[in-house]
PDB file of C-alpha atoms and ligand atoms in Angstrom:
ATOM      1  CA  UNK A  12      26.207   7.938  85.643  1.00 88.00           C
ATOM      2  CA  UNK A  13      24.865   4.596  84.735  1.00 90.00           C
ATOM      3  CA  UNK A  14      21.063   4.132  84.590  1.00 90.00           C
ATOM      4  CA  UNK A  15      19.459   0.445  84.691  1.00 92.00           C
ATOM      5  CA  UNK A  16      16.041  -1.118  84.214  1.00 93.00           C
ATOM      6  CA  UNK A  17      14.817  -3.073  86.779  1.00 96.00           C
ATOM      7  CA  UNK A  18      12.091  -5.936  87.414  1.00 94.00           C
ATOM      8  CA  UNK A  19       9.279  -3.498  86.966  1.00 96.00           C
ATOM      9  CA  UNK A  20       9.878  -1.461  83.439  1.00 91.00           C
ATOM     10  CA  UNK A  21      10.501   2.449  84.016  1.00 93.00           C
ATOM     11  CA  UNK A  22      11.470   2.158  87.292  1.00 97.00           C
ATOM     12  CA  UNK A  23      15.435   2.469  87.064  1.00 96.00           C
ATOM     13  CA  UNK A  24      18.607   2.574  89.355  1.00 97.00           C
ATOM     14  CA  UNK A  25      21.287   5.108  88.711  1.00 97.00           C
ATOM     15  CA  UNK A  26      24.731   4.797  89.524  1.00 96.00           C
ATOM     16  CA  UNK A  27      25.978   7.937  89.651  1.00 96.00           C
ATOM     17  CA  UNK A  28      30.060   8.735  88.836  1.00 97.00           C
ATOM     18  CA  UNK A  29      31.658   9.077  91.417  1.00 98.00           C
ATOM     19  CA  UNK A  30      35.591  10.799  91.735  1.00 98.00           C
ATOM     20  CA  UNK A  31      37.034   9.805  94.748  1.00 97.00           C
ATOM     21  CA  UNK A  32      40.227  11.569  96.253  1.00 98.00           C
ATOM     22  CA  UNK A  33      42.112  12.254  99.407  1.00 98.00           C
ATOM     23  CA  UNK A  34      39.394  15.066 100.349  1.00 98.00           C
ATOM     24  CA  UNK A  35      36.804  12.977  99.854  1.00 98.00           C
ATOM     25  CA  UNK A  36      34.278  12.362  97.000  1.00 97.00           C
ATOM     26  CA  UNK A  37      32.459  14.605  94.113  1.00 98.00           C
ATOM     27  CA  UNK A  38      29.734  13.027  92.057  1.00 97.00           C
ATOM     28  CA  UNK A  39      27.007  14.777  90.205  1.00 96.00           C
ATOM     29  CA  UNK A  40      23.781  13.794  92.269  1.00 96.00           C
ATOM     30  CA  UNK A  41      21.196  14.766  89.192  1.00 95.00           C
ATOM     31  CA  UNK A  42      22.032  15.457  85.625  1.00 95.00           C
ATOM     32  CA  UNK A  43      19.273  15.806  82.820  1.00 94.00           C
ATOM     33  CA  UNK A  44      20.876  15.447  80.226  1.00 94.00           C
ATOM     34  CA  UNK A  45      22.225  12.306  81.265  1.00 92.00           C
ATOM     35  CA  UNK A  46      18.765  10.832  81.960  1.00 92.00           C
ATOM     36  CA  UNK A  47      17.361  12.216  78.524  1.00 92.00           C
ATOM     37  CA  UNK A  48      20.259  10.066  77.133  1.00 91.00           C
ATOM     38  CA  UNK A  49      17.773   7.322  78.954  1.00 87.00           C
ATOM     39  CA  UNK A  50      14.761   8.188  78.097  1.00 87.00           C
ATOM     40  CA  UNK A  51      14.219   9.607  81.167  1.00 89.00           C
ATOM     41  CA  UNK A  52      12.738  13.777  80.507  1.00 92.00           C
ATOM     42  CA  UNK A  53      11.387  14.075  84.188  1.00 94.00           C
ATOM     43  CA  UNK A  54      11.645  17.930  85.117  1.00 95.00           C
ATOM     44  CA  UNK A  55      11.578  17.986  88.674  1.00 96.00           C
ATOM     45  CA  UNK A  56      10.120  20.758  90.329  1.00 96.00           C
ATOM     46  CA  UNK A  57      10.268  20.039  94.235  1.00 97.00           C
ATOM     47  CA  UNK A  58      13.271  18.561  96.479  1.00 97.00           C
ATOM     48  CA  UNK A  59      11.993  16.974  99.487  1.00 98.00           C
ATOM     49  CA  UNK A  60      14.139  15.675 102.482  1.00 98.00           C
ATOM     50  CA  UNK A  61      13.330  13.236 105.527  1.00 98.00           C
ATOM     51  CA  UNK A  62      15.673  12.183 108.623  1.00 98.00           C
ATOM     52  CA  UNK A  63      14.397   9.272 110.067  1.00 98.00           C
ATOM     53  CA  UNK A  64      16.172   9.008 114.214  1.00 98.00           C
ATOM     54  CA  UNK A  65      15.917   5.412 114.699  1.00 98.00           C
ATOM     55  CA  UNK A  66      16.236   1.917 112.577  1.00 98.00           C
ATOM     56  CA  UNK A  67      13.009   0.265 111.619  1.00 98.00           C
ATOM     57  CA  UNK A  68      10.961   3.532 110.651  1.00 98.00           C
ATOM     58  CA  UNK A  69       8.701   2.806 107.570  1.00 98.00           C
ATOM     59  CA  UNK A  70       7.300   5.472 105.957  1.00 98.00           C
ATOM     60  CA  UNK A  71       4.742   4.696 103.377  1.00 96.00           C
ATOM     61  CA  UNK A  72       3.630   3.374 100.794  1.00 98.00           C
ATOM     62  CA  UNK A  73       2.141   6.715  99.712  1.00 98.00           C
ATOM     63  CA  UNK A  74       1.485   7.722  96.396  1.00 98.00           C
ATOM     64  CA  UNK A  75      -0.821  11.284  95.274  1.00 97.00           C
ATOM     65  CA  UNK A  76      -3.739  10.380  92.557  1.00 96.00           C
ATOM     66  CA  UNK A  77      -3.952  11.859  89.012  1.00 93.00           C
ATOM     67  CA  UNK A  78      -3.314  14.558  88.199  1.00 94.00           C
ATOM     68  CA  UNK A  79      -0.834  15.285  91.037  1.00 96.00           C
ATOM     69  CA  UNK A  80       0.955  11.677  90.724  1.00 96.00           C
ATOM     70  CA  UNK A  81       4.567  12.046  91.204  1.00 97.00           C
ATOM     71  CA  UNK A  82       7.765  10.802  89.332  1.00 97.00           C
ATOM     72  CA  UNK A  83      10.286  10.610  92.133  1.00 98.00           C
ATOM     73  CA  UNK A  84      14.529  10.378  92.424  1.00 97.00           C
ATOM     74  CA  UNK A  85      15.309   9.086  95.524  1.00 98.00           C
ATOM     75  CA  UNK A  86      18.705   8.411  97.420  1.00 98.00           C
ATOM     76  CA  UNK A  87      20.121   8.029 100.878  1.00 98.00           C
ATOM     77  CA  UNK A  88      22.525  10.629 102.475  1.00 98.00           C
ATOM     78  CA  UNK A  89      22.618   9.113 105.659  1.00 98.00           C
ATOM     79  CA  UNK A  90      22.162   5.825 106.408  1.00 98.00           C
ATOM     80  CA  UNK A  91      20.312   3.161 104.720  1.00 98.00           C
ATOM     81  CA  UNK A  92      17.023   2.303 103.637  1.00 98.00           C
ATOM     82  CA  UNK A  93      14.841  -0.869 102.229  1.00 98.00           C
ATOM     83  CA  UNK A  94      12.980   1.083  99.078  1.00 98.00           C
ATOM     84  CA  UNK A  95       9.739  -0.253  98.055  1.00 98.00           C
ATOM     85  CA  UNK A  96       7.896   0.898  94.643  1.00 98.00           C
ATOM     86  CA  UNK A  97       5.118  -0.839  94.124  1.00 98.00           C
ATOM     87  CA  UNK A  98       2.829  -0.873  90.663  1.00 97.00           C
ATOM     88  CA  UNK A  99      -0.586   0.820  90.631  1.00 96.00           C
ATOM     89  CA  UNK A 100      -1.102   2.003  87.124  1.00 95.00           C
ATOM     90  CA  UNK A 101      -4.285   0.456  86.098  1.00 93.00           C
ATOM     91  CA  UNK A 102      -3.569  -1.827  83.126  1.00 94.00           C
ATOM     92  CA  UNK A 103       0.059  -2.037  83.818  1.00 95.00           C
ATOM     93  CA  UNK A 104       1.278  -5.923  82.583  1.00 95.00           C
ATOM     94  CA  UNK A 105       3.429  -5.121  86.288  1.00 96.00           C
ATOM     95  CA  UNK A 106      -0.202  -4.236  87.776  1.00 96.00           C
ATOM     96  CA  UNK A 107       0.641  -4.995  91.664  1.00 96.00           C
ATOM     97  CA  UNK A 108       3.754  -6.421  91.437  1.00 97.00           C
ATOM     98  CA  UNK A 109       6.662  -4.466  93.861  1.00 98.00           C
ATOM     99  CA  UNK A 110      10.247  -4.532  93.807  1.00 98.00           C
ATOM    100  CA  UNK A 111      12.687  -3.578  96.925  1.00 98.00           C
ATOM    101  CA  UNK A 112      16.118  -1.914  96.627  1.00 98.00           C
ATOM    102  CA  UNK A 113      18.618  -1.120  99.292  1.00 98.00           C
ATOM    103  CA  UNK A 114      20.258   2.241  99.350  1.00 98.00           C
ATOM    104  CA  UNK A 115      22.380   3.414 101.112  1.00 98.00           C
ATOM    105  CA  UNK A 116      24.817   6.925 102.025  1.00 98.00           C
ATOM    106  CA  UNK A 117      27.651   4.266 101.185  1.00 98.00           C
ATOM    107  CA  UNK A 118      26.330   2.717  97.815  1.00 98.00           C
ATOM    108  CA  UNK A 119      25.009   6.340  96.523  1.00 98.00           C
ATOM    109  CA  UNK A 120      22.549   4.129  94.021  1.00 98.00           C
ATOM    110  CA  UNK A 121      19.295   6.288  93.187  1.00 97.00           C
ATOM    111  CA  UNK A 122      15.940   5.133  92.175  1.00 98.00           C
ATOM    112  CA  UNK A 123      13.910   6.577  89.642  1.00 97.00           C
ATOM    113  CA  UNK A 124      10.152   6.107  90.414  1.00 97.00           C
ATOM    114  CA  UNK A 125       7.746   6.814  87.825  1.00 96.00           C
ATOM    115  CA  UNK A 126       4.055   8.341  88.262  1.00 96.00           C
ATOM    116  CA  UNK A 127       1.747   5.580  88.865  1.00 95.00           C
ATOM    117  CA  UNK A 128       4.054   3.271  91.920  1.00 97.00           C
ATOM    118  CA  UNK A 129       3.558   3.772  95.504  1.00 98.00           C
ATOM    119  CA  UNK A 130       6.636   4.488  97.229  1.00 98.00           C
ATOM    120  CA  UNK A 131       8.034   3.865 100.874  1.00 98.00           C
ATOM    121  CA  UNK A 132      10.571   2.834 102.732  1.00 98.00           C
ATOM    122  CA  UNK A 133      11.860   1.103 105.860  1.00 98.00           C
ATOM    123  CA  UNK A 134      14.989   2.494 107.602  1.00 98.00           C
ATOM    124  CA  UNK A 135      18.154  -0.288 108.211  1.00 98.00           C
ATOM    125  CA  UNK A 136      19.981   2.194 110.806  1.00 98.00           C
ATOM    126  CA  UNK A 137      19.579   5.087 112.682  1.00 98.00           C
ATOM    127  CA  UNK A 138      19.765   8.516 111.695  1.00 98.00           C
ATOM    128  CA  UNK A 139      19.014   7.904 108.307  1.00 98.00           C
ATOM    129  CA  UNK A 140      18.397  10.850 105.353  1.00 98.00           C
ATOM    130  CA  UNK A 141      16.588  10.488 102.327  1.00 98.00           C
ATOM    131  CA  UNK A 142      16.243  13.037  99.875  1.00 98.00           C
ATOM    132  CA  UNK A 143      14.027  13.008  97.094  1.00 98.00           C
ATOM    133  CA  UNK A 144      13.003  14.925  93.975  1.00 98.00           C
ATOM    134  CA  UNK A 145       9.168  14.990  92.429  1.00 98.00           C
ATOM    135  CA  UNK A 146       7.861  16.581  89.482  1.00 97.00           C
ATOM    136  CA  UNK A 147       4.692  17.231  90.979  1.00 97.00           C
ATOM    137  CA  UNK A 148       3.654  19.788  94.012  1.00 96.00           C
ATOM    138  CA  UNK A 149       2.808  18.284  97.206  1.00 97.00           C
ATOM    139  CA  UNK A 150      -1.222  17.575  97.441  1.00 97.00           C
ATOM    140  CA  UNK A 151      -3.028  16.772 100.488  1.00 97.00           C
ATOM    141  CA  UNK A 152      -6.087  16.171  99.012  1.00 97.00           C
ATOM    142  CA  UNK A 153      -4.097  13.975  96.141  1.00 97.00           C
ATOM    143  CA  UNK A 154      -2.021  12.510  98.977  1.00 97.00           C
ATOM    144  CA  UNK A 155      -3.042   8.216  99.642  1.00 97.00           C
ATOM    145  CA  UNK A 156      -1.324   5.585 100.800  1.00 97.00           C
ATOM    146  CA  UNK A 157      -1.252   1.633 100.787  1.00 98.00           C
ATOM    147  CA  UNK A 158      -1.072  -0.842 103.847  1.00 98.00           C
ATOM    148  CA  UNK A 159       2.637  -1.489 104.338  1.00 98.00           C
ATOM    149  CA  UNK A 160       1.592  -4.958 106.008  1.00 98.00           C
ATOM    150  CA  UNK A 161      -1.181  -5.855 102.786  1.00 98.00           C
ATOM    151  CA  UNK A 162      -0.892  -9.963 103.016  1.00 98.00           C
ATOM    152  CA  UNK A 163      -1.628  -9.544  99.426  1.00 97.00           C
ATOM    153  CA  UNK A 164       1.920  -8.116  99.032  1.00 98.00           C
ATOM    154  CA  UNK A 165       4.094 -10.080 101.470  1.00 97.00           C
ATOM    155  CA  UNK A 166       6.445  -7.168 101.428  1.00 98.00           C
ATOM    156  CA  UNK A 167       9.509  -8.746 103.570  1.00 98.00           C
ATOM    157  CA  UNK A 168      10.343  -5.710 105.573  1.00 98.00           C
ATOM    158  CA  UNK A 169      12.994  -6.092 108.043  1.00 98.00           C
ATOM    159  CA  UNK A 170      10.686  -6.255 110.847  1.00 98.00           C
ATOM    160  CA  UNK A 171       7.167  -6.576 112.132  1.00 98.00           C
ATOM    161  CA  UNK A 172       6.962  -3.755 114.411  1.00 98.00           C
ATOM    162  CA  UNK A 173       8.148  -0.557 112.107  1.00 98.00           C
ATOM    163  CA  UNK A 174       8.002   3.088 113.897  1.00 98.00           C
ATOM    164  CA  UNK A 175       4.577   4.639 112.110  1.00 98.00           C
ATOM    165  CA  UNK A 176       3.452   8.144 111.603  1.00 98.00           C
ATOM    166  CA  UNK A 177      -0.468   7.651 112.929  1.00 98.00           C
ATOM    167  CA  UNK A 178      -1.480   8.230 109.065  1.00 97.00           C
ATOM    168  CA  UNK A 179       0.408   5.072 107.783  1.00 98.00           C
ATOM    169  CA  UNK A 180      -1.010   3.437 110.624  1.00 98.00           C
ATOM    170  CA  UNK A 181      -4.318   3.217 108.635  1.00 97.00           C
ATOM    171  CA  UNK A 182      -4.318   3.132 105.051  1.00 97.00           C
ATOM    172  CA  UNK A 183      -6.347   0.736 102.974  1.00 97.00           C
ATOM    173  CA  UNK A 184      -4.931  -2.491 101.369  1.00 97.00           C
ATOM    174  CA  UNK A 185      -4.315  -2.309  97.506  1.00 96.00           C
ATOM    175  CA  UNK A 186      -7.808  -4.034  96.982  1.00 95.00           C
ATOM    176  CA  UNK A 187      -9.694  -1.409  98.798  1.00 95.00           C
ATOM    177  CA  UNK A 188      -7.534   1.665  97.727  1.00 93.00           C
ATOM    178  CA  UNK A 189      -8.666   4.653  95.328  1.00 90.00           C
ATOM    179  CA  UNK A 190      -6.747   4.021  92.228  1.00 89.00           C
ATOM    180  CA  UNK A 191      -6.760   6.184  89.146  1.00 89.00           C
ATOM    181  CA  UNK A 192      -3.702   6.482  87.259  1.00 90.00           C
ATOM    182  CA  UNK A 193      -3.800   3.893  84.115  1.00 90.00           C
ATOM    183  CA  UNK A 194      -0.818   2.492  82.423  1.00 90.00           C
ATOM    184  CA  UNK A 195       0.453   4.813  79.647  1.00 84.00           C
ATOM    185  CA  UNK A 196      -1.079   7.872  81.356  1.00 80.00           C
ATOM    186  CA  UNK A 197       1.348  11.304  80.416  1.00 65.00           C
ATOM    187  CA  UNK A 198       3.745   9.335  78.906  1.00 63.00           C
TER     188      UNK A 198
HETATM  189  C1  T46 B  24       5.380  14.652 101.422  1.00 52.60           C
HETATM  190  C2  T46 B  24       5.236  16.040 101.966  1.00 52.60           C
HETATM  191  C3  T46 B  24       4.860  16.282 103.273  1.00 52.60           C
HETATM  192  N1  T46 B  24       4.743  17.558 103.725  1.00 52.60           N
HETATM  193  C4  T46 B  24       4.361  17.764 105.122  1.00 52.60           C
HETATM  194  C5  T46 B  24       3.042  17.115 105.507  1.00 52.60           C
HETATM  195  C6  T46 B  24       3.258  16.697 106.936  1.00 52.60           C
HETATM  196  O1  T46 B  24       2.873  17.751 107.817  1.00 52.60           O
HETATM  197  C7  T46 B  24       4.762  16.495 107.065  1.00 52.60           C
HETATM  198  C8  T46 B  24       5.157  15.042 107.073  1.00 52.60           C
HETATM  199  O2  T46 B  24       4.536  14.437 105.953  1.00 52.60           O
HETATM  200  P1  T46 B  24       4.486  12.856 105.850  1.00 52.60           P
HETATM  201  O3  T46 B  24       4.213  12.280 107.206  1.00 52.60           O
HETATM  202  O4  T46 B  24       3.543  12.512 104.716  1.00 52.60           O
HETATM  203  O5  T46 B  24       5.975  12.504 105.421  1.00 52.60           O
HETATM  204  P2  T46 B  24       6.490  11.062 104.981  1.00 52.60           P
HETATM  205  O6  T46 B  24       5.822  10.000 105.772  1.00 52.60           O
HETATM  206  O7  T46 B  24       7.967  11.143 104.982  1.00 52.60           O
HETATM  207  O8  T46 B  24       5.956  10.933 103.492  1.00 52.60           O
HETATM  208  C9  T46 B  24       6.819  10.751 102.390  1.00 52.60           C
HETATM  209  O9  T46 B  24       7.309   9.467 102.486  1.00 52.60           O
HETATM  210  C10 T46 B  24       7.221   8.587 101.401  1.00 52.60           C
HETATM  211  C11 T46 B  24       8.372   7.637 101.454  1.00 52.60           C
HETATM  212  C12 T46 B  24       7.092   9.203 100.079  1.00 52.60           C
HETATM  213  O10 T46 B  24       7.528   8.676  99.055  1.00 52.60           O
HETATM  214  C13 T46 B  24       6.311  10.427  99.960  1.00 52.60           C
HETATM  215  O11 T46 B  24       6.964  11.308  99.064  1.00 52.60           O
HETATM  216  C14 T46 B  24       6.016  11.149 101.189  1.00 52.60           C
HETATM  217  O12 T46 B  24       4.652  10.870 101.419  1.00 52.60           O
HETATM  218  O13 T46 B  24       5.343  17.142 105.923  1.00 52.60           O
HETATM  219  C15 T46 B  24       4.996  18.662 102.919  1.00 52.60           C
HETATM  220  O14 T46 B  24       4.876  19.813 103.363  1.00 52.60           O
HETATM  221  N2  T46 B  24       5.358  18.447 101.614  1.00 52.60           N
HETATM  222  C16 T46 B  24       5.492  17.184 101.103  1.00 52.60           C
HETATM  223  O15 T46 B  24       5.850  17.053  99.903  1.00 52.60           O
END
């Protein structure tokens, strides 16, 4: 399993090991120890899972306020999705910067998002899966999201028309949003 930084420090990509045979493939999807080896002590507590029917649904960017932000693991076990994390720790030297991955069922890469980022995601083909671990409960109250078309961002999704749930449909622009997770916070 090979864990990387990326553009914005903390949030990684992991490369998990994979052993490929004539059955098929084994890889170990999650391993603490191997992230404590990075740094990375997350305990999880929560596995979520999403199938998304058709190419071009974006859900997101949602994140939950302190103190039920969210570290999250995500990959793709179907399909293949444009990942989006995008900085909202208050104070961060990253402070609303974003950075976009592609995963896929094929490349098995994971990305580790920590508390603080907004998260989301815009599906490449249809019938994609995405599972994802947290370390916090689910929150309504906690639960906020970020315009996926902010012009401050300039996100480059893959199109202009994305398939919306009604709620991410209306959330605020970065600007306007209720932040209050600051840089450094429960590390
Ligand atoms: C997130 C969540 C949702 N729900 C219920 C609430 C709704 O009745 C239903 C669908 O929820 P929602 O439309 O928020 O699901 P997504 O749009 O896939 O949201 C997720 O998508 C982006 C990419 C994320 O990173 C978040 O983890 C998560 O917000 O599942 C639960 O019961 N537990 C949960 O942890």
């Amino acid at each position: 399993m090979k864990l990387q930084e990326t553009s914005l420090p903390g949030v990684m990509l992991i490369e998990p090991k994979v052993y490929s045979d004539h059955r098929g493939f084994f890889m170990e999807s999650y391993n603490f120890e191997q992230f404590a080896e990075h740094g990375v002590n997350t305990s999880f507590m929560q596995d979520n899972h999403s199938l998304s029917k058709d190419v071009h649904v974006l859900r997101g960017l949602h994140y939950q306020l302190h103190p039920k932000a969210q570290c999250k693991l995500v990959r793709v076990t179907a399909g293949e999705i444009m990942d989006v994390v995008l900085d909202m720790r208050r104070g961060s030297p990253t402070y609303g910067q974003w950075a976009s991955f592609v995963l896929s069922a094929d490349n098995k890469l994971q990305l580790y998002v920590p508390a603080g980022f907004a998260h989301g995601f815009c599906t490449l083909v249809p019938n994609t899966q995405v599972q994802y671990k947290v370390d916090a409960p689910y929150s309504p109250q906690h639960d906020r999201g970020i315009r996926w078309d902010d012009p401050a961002l300039s996100i480059p999704w893959p199109t202009s028309s994305p398939i919306l749930s009604e709620k991410d449909k209306h959330h605020p622009t970065l600007a306007e949003a209720e932040l209050n997770f600051d840089y450094g916070e429960g590390e």
